[in-house]
Amino acid sequence: MLNMPLFAVAERAVNWSPSVAVVMIVCNIIAIAIGRATISRKNVGPAPTTFGGMSLAALIGSASLGHILGAGAILGLSNLGVL
């Protein structure tokens, strides 16, 4: 019963659609480009040169940044009414 005000504040997220997927893919591509440009030692770690001259660690880090950017972009665009 103590959590009822918290549930009232929570807003429903946007449903998945192809436009949501496109936004996430674009954000991941941007993050991988940022990672390739800014990571100084891209080939250090397990499985060097897995994707585009980046090691597995650099790729996972860049994809993590891409998902953070994508989640923010999707939430922002859905609140603006674009998605």
Tab-separated table of C-alpha atoms in Angstrom:
chain	number	residue	atom	x	y	z
A	1	MET	CA	0.000	0.000	0.000
A	2	LEU	CA	2.915	2.352	0.518
A	3	ASN	CA	3.987	2.073	-3.147
A	4	MET	CA	0.680	3.220	-4.649
A	5	PRO	CA	1.764	6.881	-5.144
A	6	LEU	CA	4.900	5.686	-6.967
A	7	PHE	CA	2.850	3.617	-9.394
A	8	ALA	CA	0.636	6.604	-10.120
A	9	VAL	CA	3.652	8.699	-11.160
A	10	ALA	CA	5.168	6.109	-13.528
A	11	GLU	CA	4.458	6.810	-17.169
A	12	ARG	CA	3.942	4.080	-19.746
A	13	ALA	CA	6.793	3.629	-22.223
A	14	VAL	CA	6.380	3.814	-25.975
A	15	ASN	CA	5.470	0.594	-27.783
A	16	TRP	CA	8.015	-0.989	-30.093
A	17	SER	CA	7.749	-0.069	-33.749
A	18	PRO	CA	10.151	-0.017	-36.703
A	19	SER	CA	10.791	3.684	-36.118
A	20	VAL	CA	11.941	2.915	-32.558
A	21	ALA	CA	14.318	0.297	-33.971
A	22	VAL	CA	15.713	2.772	-36.501
A	23	VAL	CA	16.407	5.304	-33.743
A	24	MET	CA	18.252	2.660	-31.690
A	25	ILE	CA	20.296	1.481	-34.688
A	26	VAL	CA	21.287	5.038	-35.602
A	27	CYS	CA	22.331	5.755	-32.008
A	28	ASN	CA	24.448	2.586	-31.924
A	29	ILE	CA	26.148	3.507	-35.206
A	30	ILE	CA	26.914	6.972	-33.839
A	31	ALA	CA	28.304	5.492	-30.612
A	32	ILE	CA	30.523	3.016	-32.480
A	33	ALA	CA	31.840	5.892	-34.612
A	34	ILE	CA	32.550	7.886	-31.434
A	35	GLY	CA	34.280	4.846	-29.932
A	36	ARG	CA	36.460	4.300	-32.997
A	37	ALA	CA	37.490	7.949	-32.956
A	38	THR	CA	38.171	8.333	-29.229
A	39	ILE	CA	39.381	4.988	-27.831
A	40	SER	CA	43.160	5.182	-27.865
A	41	ARG	CA	43.940	1.435	-27.562
A	42	LYS	CA	41.205	-0.313	-29.534
A	43	ASN	CA	42.987	-3.658	-29.944
A	44	VAL	CA	43.659	-4.456	-26.273
A	45	GLY	CA	41.757	-7.266	-24.594
A	46	PRO	CA	40.190	-10.546	-25.602
A	47	ALA	CA	39.534	-11.231	-29.274
A	48	PRO	CA	41.423	-8.317	-30.851
A	49	THR	CA	40.046	-6.901	-34.082
A	50	THR	CA	36.584	-8.427	-33.910
A	51	PHE	CA	34.612	-5.679	-35.583
A	52	GLY	CA	36.001	-2.783	-37.540
A	53	GLY	CA	39.443	-2.934	-35.940
A	54	MET	CA	38.050	-2.841	-32.389
A	55	SER	CA	38.493	-5.460	-29.683
A	56	LEU	CA	35.550	-7.122	-27.992
A	57	ALA	CA	35.840	-4.841	-24.962
A	58	ALA	CA	35.832	-1.697	-27.094
A	59	LEU	CA	32.866	-2.954	-29.103
A	60	ILE	CA	30.832	-3.807	-25.984
A	61	GLY	CA	31.663	-0.439	-24.449
A	62	SER	CA	30.640	1.423	-27.582
A	63	ALA	CA	27.423	-0.582	-27.909
A	64	SER	CA	26.616	0.134	-24.261
A	65	LEU	CA	26.997	3.841	-24.902
A	66	GLY	CA	24.810	3.451	-27.980
A	67	HIS	CA	22.038	1.825	-25.972
A	68	ILE	CA	22.190	4.586	-23.348
A	69	LEU	CA	21.971	7.224	-26.097
A	70	GLY	CA	19.215	5.268	-27.832
A	71	ALA	CA	17.097	4.936	-24.697
A	72	GLY	CA	17.376	8.653	-24.057
A	73	ALA	CA	16.569	9.505	-27.665
A	74	ILE	CA	13.564	7.171	-27.756
A	75	LEU	CA	12.163	8.527	-24.484
A	76	GLY	CA	12.778	12.105	-25.585
A	77	LEU	CA	11.220	11.648	-29.017
A	78	SER	CA	8.220	9.830	-27.558
A	79	ASN	CA	7.625	12.642	-25.053
A	80	LEU	CA	7.780	15.136	-27.918
A	81	GLY	CA	5.221	13.068	-29.815
A	82	VAL	CA	7.513	12.193	-32.710
A	83	LEU	CA	7.467	8.434	-32.027
